[in-house]
CSV table of C-alpha atoms and ligand atoms in Angstrom, one decimal:
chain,number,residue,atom,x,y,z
A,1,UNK,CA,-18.6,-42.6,-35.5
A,2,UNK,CA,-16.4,-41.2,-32.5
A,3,UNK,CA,-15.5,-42.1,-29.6
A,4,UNK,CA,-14.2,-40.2,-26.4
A,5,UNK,CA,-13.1,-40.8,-23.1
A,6,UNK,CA,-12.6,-37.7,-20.9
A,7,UNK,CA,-10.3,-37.2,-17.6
A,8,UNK,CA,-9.1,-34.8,-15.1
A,9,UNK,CA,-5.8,-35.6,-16.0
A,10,UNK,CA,-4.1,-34.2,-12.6
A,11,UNK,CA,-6.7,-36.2,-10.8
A,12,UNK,CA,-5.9,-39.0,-12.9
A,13,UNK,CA,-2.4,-39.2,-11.6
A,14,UNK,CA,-3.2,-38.3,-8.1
A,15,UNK,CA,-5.4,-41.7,-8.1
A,16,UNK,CA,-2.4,-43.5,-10.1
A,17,UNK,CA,-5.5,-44.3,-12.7
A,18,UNK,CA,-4.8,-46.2,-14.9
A,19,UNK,CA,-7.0,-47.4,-17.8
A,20,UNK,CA,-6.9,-49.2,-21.2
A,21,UNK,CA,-9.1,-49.7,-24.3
A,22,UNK,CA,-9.5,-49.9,-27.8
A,23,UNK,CA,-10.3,-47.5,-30.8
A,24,UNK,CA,-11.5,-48.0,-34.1
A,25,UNK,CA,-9.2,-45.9,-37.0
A,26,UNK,CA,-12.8,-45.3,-38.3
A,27,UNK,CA,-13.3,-43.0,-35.2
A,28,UNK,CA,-9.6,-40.7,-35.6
A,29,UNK,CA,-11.6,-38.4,-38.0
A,30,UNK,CA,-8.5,-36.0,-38.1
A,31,UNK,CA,-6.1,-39.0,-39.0
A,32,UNK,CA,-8.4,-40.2,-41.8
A,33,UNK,CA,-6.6,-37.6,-44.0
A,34,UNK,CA,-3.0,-39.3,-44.2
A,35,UNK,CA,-4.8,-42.7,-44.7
A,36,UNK,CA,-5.4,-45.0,-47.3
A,37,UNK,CA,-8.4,-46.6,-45.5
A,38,UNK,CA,-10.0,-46.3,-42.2
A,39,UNK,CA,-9.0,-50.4,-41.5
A,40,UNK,CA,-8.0,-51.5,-38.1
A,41,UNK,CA,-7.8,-50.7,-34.7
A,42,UNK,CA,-5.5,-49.2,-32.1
A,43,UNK,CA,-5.2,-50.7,-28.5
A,44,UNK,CA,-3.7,-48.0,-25.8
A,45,UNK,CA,-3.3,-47.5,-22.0
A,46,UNK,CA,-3.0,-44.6,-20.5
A,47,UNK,CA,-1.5,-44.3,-16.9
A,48,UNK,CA,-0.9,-41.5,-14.4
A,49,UNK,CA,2.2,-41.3,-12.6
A,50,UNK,CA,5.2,-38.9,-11.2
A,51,UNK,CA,8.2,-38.4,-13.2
A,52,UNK,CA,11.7,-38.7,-11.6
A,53,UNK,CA,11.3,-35.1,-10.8
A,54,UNK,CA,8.3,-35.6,-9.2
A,55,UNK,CA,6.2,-33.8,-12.1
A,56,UNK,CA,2.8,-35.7,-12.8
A,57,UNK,CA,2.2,-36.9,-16.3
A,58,UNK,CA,0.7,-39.1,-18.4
A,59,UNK,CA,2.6,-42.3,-19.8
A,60,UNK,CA,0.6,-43.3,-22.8
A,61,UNK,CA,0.9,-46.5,-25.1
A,62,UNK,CA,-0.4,-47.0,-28.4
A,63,UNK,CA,0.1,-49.9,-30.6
A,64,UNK,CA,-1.8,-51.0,-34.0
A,65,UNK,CA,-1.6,-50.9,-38.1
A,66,UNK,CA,-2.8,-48.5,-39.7
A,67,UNK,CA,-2.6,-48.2,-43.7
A,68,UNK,CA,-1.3,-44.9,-44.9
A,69,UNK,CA,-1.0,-44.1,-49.1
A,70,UNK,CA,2.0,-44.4,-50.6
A,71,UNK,CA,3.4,-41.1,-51.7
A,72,UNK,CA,4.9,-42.6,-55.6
A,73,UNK,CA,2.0,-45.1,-56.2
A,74,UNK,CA,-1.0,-44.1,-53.9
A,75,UNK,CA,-1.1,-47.8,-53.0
A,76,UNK,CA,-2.2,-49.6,-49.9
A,77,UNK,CA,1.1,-49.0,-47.2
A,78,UNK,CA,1.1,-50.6,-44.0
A,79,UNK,CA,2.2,-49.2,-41.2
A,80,UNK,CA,2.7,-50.0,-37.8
A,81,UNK,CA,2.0,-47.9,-34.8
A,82,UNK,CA,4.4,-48.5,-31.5
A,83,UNK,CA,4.2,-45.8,-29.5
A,84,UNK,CA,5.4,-44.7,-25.9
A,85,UNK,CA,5.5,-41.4,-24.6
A,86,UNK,CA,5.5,-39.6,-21.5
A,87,UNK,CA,3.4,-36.6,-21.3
A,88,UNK,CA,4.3,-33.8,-18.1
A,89,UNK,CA,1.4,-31.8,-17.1
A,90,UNK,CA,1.4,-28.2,-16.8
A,91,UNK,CA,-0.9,-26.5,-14.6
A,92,UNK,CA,-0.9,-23.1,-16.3
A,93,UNK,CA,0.8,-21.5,-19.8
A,94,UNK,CA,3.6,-20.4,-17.7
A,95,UNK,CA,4.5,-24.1,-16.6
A,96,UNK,CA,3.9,-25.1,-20.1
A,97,UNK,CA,6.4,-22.5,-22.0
A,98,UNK,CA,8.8,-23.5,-19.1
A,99,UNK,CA,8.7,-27.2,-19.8
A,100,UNK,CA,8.9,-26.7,-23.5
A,101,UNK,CA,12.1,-24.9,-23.3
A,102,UNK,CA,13.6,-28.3,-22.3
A,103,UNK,CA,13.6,-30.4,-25.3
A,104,UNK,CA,13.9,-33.8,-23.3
A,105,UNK,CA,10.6,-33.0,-22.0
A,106,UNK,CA,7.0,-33.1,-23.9
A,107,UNK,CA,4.4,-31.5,-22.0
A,108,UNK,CA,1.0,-30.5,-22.3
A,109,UNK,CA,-1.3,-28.1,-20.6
A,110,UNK,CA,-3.5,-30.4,-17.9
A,111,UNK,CA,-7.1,-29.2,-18.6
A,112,UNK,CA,-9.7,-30.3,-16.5
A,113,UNK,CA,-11.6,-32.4,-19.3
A,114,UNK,CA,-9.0,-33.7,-21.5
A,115,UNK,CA,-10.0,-36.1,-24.2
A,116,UNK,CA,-7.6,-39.0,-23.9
A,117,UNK,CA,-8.7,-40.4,-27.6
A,118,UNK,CA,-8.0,-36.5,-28.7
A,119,UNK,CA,-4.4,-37.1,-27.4
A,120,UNK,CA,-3.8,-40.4,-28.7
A,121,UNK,CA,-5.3,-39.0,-32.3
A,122,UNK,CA,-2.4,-36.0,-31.7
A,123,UNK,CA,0.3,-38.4,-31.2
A,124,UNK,CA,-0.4,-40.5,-33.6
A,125,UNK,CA,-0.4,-37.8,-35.9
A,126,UNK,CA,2.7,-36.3,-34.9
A,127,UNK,CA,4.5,-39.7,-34.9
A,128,UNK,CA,4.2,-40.6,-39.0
A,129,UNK,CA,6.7,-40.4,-41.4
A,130,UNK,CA,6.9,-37.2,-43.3
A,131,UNK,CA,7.0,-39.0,-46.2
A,132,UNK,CA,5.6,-42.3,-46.8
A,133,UNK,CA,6.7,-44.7,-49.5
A,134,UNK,CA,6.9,-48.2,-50.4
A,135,UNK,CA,10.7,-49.5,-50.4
A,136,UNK,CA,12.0,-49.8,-53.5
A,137,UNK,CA,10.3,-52.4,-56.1
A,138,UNK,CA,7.4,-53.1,-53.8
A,139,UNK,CA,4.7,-50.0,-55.3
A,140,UNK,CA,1.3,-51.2,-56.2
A,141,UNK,CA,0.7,-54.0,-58.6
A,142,UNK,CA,-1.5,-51.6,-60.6
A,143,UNK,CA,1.6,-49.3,-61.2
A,144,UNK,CA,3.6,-52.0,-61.9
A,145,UNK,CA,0.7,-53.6,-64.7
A,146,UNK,CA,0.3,-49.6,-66.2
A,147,UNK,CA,4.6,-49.7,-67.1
A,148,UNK,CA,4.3,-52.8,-67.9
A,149,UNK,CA,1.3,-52.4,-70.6
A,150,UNK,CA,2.7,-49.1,-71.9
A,151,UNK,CA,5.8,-50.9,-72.7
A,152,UNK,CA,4.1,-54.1,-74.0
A,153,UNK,CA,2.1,-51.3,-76.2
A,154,UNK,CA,5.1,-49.2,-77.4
A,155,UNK,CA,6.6,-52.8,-78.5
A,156,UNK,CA,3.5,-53.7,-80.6
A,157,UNK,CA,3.2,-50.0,-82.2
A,158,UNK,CA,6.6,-49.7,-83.8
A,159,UNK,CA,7.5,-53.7,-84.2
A,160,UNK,CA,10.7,-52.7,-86.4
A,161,UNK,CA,11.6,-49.5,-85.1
A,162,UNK,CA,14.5,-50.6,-83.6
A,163,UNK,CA,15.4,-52.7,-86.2
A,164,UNK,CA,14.9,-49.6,-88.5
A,165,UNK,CA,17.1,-48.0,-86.7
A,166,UNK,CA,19.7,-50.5,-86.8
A,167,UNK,CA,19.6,-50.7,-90.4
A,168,UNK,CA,20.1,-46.5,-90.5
A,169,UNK,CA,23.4,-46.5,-89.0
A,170,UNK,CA,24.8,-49.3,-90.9
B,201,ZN,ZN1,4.2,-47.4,-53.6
């Protein structure tokens, strides 16, 4: 499944478009790699406007749950997406090596069929943790049952081992 919805991005601004919508996580193929199932959706608006210097860009909004995998205990991890960013448009390279010199600024090179879903997928993307894990004590039940077992099993195996030992030093 994908989805796609394409702009002129500079035209986009020029008309102060503005548009909003909503996308399956089934359809962000490239995100489907840091998840732990494709569950949910992700509502966004997208609006063109003029920064405070006058530069058009794209203010873009994304918010939704998405699950990602637990690094320690590949479990189920939910996570919530709030994003807002502002996105200058440079006309040529040149532009776009000039704005990313200034770190303040994120900009991006204003092709004439951009693929707004592509962009959301990118920031998305760029915006999860680099590492992903449960807080502490919360990892998957399953992980939890597996120590718990082993121990339960270790018990059973060697019933007076401790007592054994006991004994040994006294
Ligand atoms: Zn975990």
């Amino acid at each position: 499944m994908s989805v796609s919805f394409v702009i002129d991005p500079l035209d986009f601004v020029q008309n102060a478009g503005i548009h909003h919508g909503k996308i399956p996580v089934d359809a962000l193929v490239r995100l489907h790699d840091f998840l732990f199932d494709k569950e949910g959706e992700l509502i966004y608006q997208i609006s063109g406007q003029f920064d405070k210097h006058e530069k058009p860009g794209l203010r873009l909004e994304i918010k939704g749950k998405i699950h990602l995998s637990c690094q320690r205990c590949l479990g189920k991890l939910p996570h919530t997406i709030d994003l807002q960013t502002f996105l200058v448009l440079a006309k040529t390279e040149a532009e776009l090596d000039q704005a990313d010199e200034d770190e303040a600024v994120d900009a991006i090179l204003a092709t004439p069929d951009m693929d707004v879903v592509s962009l959301i997928e990118d920031e998305i993307i760029l915006s999860l943790p680099i590492s992903s894990c449960h807080t502490e004590g919360e990892c998957s039940i399953q992980e939890l049952e597996f120590i718990k077992n082993n121990l339960t099993n270790k018990k059973s195996a060697h019933p007076f081992a401790a007592l054994l030992a006991l004994k040994k030093t006294n």
